[in-house]
Amino acid sequence: MNLALNAVAIRTLVHKELVRILRIWVQTIVPPAITMTLYFIIFGNLIGRRIGTMDGFDYMQFIAPGLIMMSVITNSYGNVVSSFFGAKFGRHIEEMLVSPMSNSAIIIGHVAGGLIRGLMVGALVTVIALFFTKLSVANPLITLSMVILSSIVFSLMGFINAIFAKKFDDISLIPTFVLTPLTYLGGVFYSISLLPEFWQGVSKANPILYMVNAFRYGILGTSDISIAYAYGIVLFFVVTLFSACLYLLNRGVGIRE
């Protein structure tokens, strides 16, 4: 299949994903906005008053980038896992598999859908954050590139989850027991400099820590970890997870079984 036909296939999948997101916007856009508003009110406003400052910033300012990234991560993941599993469950995944569309195009199309939803929700949460605190972007390039790469990473993770899922309950296990704990322990609400040395080392095994800190650096100019190292970690996950998705599709795992 040539590049032109692959491009058409990807555009079609992206259009389908966008229409799906907007058609059920009450489920895809509104809930995360409400959830993040509650986080800002409870953690930022009520609890933040007692905490004061962190890393030289008002606590509300400090957690705002983390909450934005958290919303991007969870929604990117959720969009792809529900969309691709829905295609499996509805049996219209077979139409894509028998078409001249390449497996790479299938992956890219669904990941692009996750990226779109993640960025839409992230932008909305950013607007909400501005009602509670002042944010000025210190480095726009780092901010934008890190949010895009992080969204891609978790879109790919959602794709893998959907491949292995056999029932609807399976698509909620990873978000509940893996994604949520990693997010809460990823430096969204605190600086790891507050932790004992041992737990700082443990925290550095969490990939979300690097995404949150790099994104926070892009906005506030402060980070607990090396930005170059954060990019290395995130790019490693992008390449590894894309390769894993392509391998699983080529083998027909969870689809042709």
GROMACS .gro file of C-alpha atoms in nm:
model
  257
    1MET     CA    1   0.000   0.000   0.000
    2ASN     CA    2   0.154   0.332  -0.101
    3LEU     CA    3   0.191   0.638   0.115
    4ALA     CA    4  -0.098   0.824  -0.050
    5LEU     CA    5  -0.347   0.547   0.028
    6ASN     CA    6  -0.214   0.515   0.382
    7ALA     CA    7  -0.259   0.889   0.427
    8VAL     CA    8  -0.623   0.861   0.316
    9ALA     CA    9  -0.677   0.571   0.559
   10ILE     CA   10  -0.526   0.768   0.848
   11ARG     CA   11  -0.733   1.078   0.768
   12THR     CA   12  -1.046   0.865   0.760
   13LEU     CA   13  -0.970   0.708   1.098
   14VAL     CA   14  -0.888   1.047   1.250
   15HIS     CA   15  -1.216   1.188   1.117
   16LYS     CA   16  -1.405   0.893   1.264
   17GLU     CA   17  -1.239   0.942   1.600
   18LEU     CA   18  -1.307   1.317   1.601
   19VAL     CA   19  -1.674   1.264   1.514
   20ARG     CA   20  -1.698   1.003   1.791
   21ILE     CA   21  -1.542   1.237   2.048
   22LEU     CA   22  -1.770   1.527   1.958
   23ARG     CA   23  -2.084   1.312   1.926
   24ILE     CA   24  -2.054   1.191   2.285
   25TRP     CA   25  -1.895   1.508   2.424
   26VAL     CA   26  -2.098   1.476   2.742
   27GLN     CA   27  -1.900   1.159   2.814
   28THR     CA   28  -1.563   1.253   2.665
   29ILE     CA   29  -1.515   1.622   2.744
   30VAL     CA   30  -1.743   1.727   3.030
   31PRO     CA   31  -1.659   1.467   3.302
   32PRO     CA   32  -1.281   1.535   3.309
   33ALA     CA   33  -1.350   1.909   3.317
   34ILE     CA   34  -1.575   1.867   3.621
   35THR     CA   35  -1.328   1.631   3.791
   36MET     CA   36  -1.036   1.869   3.742
   37THR     CA   37  -1.244   2.162   3.870
   38LEU     CA   38  -1.302   1.966   4.191
   39TYR     CA   39  -0.929   1.897   4.219
   40PHE     CA   40  -0.855   2.267   4.189
   41ILE     CA   41  -1.116   2.355   4.450
   42ILE     CA   42  -1.028   2.083   4.704
   43PHE     CA   43  -0.653   2.035   4.664
   44GLY     CA   44  -0.555   2.373   4.527
   45ASN     CA   45  -0.785   2.611   4.706
   46LEU     CA   46  -0.880   2.448   5.036
   47ILE     CA   47  -0.574   2.232   5.111
   48GLY     CA   48  -0.335   2.461   4.924
   49ARG     CA   49  -0.399   2.744   5.167
   50ARG     CA   50  -0.253   2.534   5.448
   51ILE     CA   51   0.043   2.411   5.242
   52GLY     CA   52   0.149   2.755   5.121
   53THR     CA   53   0.425   2.741   4.859
   54MET     CA   54   0.615   2.458   4.690
   55ASP     CA   55   0.938   2.503   4.494
   56GLY     CA   56   0.887   2.878   4.524
   57PHE     CA   57   0.538   2.879   4.369
   58ASP     CA   58   0.191   2.910   4.512
   59TYR     CA   59   0.060   2.554   4.562
   60MET     CA   60  -0.223   2.611   4.314
   61GLN     CA   61   0.030   2.714   4.051
   62PHE     CA   62   0.248   2.415   4.131
   63ILE     CA   63  -0.023   2.153   4.087
   64ALA     CA   64  -0.189   2.313   3.781
   65PRO     CA   65   0.059   2.169   3.525
   66GLY     CA   66   0.034   1.827   3.691
   67LEU     CA   67  -0.345   1.829   3.678
   68ILE     CA   68  -0.339   1.935   3.313
   69MET     CA   69  -0.100   1.652   3.228
   70MET     CA   70  -0.305   1.406   3.434
   71SER     CA   71  -0.616   1.492   3.234
   72VAL     CA   72  -0.425   1.452   2.905
   73ILE     CA   73  -0.283   1.114   3.007
   74THR     CA   74  -0.609   0.961   3.130
   75ASN     CA   75  -0.817   1.084   2.838
   76SER     CA   76  -0.566   0.983   2.572
   77TYR     CA   77  -0.552   0.636   2.721
   78GLY     CA   78  -0.927   0.610   2.769
   79ASN     CA   79  -1.013   0.722   2.417
   80VAL     CA   80  -0.796   0.463   2.242
   81VAL     CA   81  -0.876   0.170   2.467
   82SER     CA   82  -1.251   0.226   2.436
   83SER     CA   83  -1.242   0.301   2.063
   84PHE     CA   84  -1.028   0.005   1.955
   85PHE     CA   85  -1.199  -0.239   2.191
   86GLY     CA   86  -1.533  -0.112   2.059
   87ALA     CA   87  -1.413  -0.195   1.708
   88LYS     CA   88  -1.324  -0.546   1.825
   89PHE     CA   89  -1.650  -0.592   2.012
   90GLY     CA   90  -1.860  -0.461   1.722
   91ARG     CA   91  -1.662  -0.677   1.477
   92HIS     CA   92  -1.590  -0.385   1.245
   93ILE     CA   93  -1.219  -0.425   1.317
   94GLU     CA   94  -1.237  -0.696   1.051
   95GLU     CA   95  -1.321  -0.434   0.788
   96MET     CA   96  -0.993  -0.257   0.863
   97LEU     CA   97  -0.794  -0.580   0.866
   98VAL     CA   98  -0.919  -0.697   0.525
   99SER     CA   99  -0.880  -0.353   0.369
  100PRO     CA  100  -0.552  -0.242   0.207
  101MET     CA  101  -0.491  -0.024   0.515
  102SER     CA  102  -0.158  -0.108   0.677
  103ASN     CA  103  -0.135  -0.202   1.044
  104SER     CA  104   0.079   0.107   1.102
  105ALA     CA  105  -0.203   0.323   0.967
  106ILE     CA  106  -0.450   0.154   1.204
  107ILE     CA  107  -0.225   0.233   1.499
  108ILE     CA  108  -0.150   0.591   1.391
  109GLY     CA  109  -0.517   0.666   1.324
  110HIS     CA  110  -0.630   0.550   1.667
  111VAL     CA  111  -0.336   0.715   1.845
  112ALA     CA  112  -0.418   1.041   1.665
  113GLY     CA  113  -0.771   1.014   1.803
  114GLY     CA  114  -0.633   0.973   2.154
  115LEU     CA  115  -0.403   1.269   2.098
  116ILE     CA  116  -0.690   1.488   1.980
  117ARG     CA  117  -0.906   1.407   2.281
  118GLY     CA  118  -0.613   1.446   2.519
  119LEU     CA  119  -0.526   1.789   2.380
  120MET     CA  120  -0.889   1.902   2.376
  121VAL     CA  121  -0.939   1.807   2.740
  122GLY     CA  122  -0.597   1.946   2.833
  123ALA     CA  123  -0.683   2.281   2.673
  124LEU     CA  124  -1.016   2.291   2.858
  125VAL     CA  125  -0.849   2.210   3.192
  126THR     CA  126  -0.593   2.483   3.122
  127VAL     CA  127  -0.875   2.735   3.078
  128ILE     CA  128  -1.031   2.613   3.403
  129ALA     CA  129  -0.694   2.646   3.579
  130LEU     CA  130  -0.673   3.012   3.476
  131PHE     CA  131  -0.983   3.082   3.686
  132PHE     CA  132  -0.792   2.965   3.994
  133THR     CA  133  -0.433   3.075   3.935
  134LYS     CA  134  -0.200   3.260   3.699
  135LEU     CA  135   0.001   3.056   3.450
  136SER     CA  136   0.264   3.185   3.210
  137VAL     CA  137   0.442   2.944   2.976
  138ALA     CA  138   0.817   2.964   3.037
  139ASN     CA  139   0.910   2.742   2.741
  140PRO     CA  140   0.634   2.686   2.480
  141LEU     CA  141   0.835   2.428   2.281
  142ILE     CA  142   0.896   2.201   2.580
  143THR     CA  143   0.536   2.245   2.697
  144LEU     CA  144   0.379   2.152   2.364
  145SER     CA  145   0.621   1.875   2.269
  146MET     CA  146   0.601   1.703   2.606
  147VAL     CA  147   0.221   1.707   2.620
  148ILE     CA  148   0.206   1.561   2.267
  149LEU     CA  149   0.464   1.289   2.338
  150SER     CA  150   0.299   1.196   2.668
  151SER     CA  151  -0.039   1.172   2.499
  152ILE     CA  152   0.110   0.944   2.232
  153VAL     CA  153   0.268   0.719   2.496
  154PHE     CA  154  -0.059   0.660   2.678
  155SER     CA  155  -0.259   0.631   2.357
  156LEU     CA  156  -0.025   0.346   2.261
  157MET     CA  157  -0.069   0.192   2.606
  158GLY     CA  158  -0.445   0.212   2.561
  159PHE     CA  159  -0.411   0.040   2.224
  160ILE     CA  160  -0.220  -0.250   2.383
  161ASN     CA  161  -0.480  -0.277   2.660
  162ALA     CA  162  -0.756  -0.293   2.397
  163ILE     CA  163  -0.572  -0.565   2.203
  164PHE     CA  164  -0.559  -0.795   2.505
  165ALA     CA  165  -0.903  -0.706   2.643
  166LYS     CA  166  -1.166  -0.976   2.602
  167LYS     CA  167  -1.455  -0.802   2.780
  168PHE     CA  168  -1.548  -0.451   2.885
  169ASP     CA  169  -1.425  -0.509   3.240
  170ASP     CA  170  -1.073  -0.564   3.104
  171ILE     CA  171  -1.047  -0.208   2.974
  172SER     CA  172  -1.096  -0.064   3.324
  173LEU     CA  173  -0.846  -0.283   3.511
  174ILE     CA  174  -0.527  -0.107   3.398
  175PRO     CA  175  -0.662   0.248   3.450
  176THR     CA  176  -0.788   0.155   3.797
  177PHE     CA  177  -0.500  -0.051   3.933
  178VAL     CA  178  -0.200   0.082   3.736
  179LEU     CA  179  -0.262   0.418   3.570
  180THR     CA  180  -0.434   0.595   3.862
  181PRO     CA  181  -0.172   0.499   4.127
  182LEU     CA  182   0.116   0.592   3.894
  183THR     CA  183  -0.048   0.927   3.822
  184TYR     CA  184  -0.100   1.013   4.188
  185LEU     CA  185   0.257   0.908   4.268
  186GLY     CA  186   0.399   1.089   3.964
  187GLY     CA  187   0.465   1.425   4.127
  188VAL     CA  188   0.132   1.583   4.037
  189PHE     CA  189   0.063   1.706   4.391
  190TYR     CA  190   0.413   1.728   4.539
  191SER     CA  191   0.782   1.767   4.467
  192ILE     CA  192   0.980   1.444   4.511
  193SER     CA  193   1.245   1.651   4.690
  194LEU     CA  194   1.014   1.625   4.992
  195LEU     CA  195   1.055   1.246   4.997
  196PRO     CA  196   1.332   1.049   5.170
  197GLU     CA  197   1.618   0.952   4.937
  198PHE     CA  198   1.500   0.591   4.905
  199TRP     CA  199   1.150   0.691   4.796
  200GLN     CA  200   1.292   0.948   4.556
  201GLY     CA  201   1.472   0.660   4.387
  202VAL     CA  202   1.152   0.456   4.377
  203SER     CA  203   0.961   0.751   4.231
  204LYS     CA  204   1.212   0.779   3.948
  205ALA     CA  205   1.098   0.438   3.823
  206ASN     CA  206   0.760   0.597   3.743
  207PRO     CA  207   0.753   0.728   3.382
  208ILE     CA  208   0.472   0.971   3.462
  209LEU     CA  209   0.710   1.157   3.694
  210TYR     CA  210   0.924   1.258   3.395
  211MET     CA  211   0.625   1.370   3.190
  212VAL     CA  212   0.474   1.578   3.469
  213ASN     CA  213   0.805   1.740   3.563
  214ALA     CA  214   0.904   1.821   3.206
  215PHE     CA  215   0.561   1.972   3.143
  216ARG     CA  216   0.584   2.168   3.468
  217TYR     CA  217   0.926   2.293   3.361
  218GLY     CA  218   0.778   2.410   3.032
  219ILE     CA  219   0.518   2.617   3.218
  220LEU     CA  220   0.681   2.720   3.544
  221GLY     CA  221   1.050   2.669   3.470
  222THR     CA  222   1.105   2.428   3.762
  223SER     CA  223   1.161   2.052   3.765
  224ASP     CA  224   1.280   1.776   3.997
  225ILE     CA  225   1.457   1.586   3.718
  226SER     CA  226   1.675   1.646   3.412
  227ILE     CA  227   1.466   1.759   3.114
  228ALA     CA  228   1.698   1.588   2.865
  229TYR     CA  229   1.662   1.262   3.058
  230ALA     CA  230   1.284   1.307   3.063
  231TYR     CA  231   1.277   1.337   2.684
  232GLY     CA  232   1.495   1.027   2.653
  233ILE     CA  233   1.257   0.826   2.872
  234VAL     CA  234   0.944   0.943   2.688
  235LEU     CA  235   1.090   0.888   2.339
  236PHE     CA  236   1.203   0.540   2.445
  237PHE     CA  237   0.845   0.457   2.545
  238VAL     CA  238   0.705   0.597   2.218
  239VAL     CA  239   0.933   0.379   2.005
  240THR     CA  240   0.899   0.069   2.223
  241LEU     CA  241   0.521   0.084   2.257
  242PHE     CA  242   0.465   0.156   1.886
  243SER     CA  243   0.685  -0.142   1.798
  244ALA     CA  244   0.491  -0.358   2.044
  245CYS     CA  245   0.156  -0.249   1.899
  246LEU     CA  246   0.275  -0.322   1.545
  247TYR     CA  247   0.409  -0.663   1.646
  248LEU     CA  248   0.085  -0.759   1.818
  249LEU     CA  249  -0.126  -0.649   1.521
  250ASN     CA  250   0.098  -0.833   1.275
  251ARG     CA  251   0.064  -1.149   1.484
  252GLY     CA  252  -0.312  -1.104   1.517
  253VAL     CA  253  -0.298  -1.122   1.896
  254GLY     CA  254  -0.641  -1.066   2.050
  255ILE     CA  255  -0.796  -1.022   1.706
  256ARG     CA  256  -0.760  -1.342   1.506
  257GLU     CA  257  -0.768  -1.575   1.804
   0.00000   0.00000   0.00000
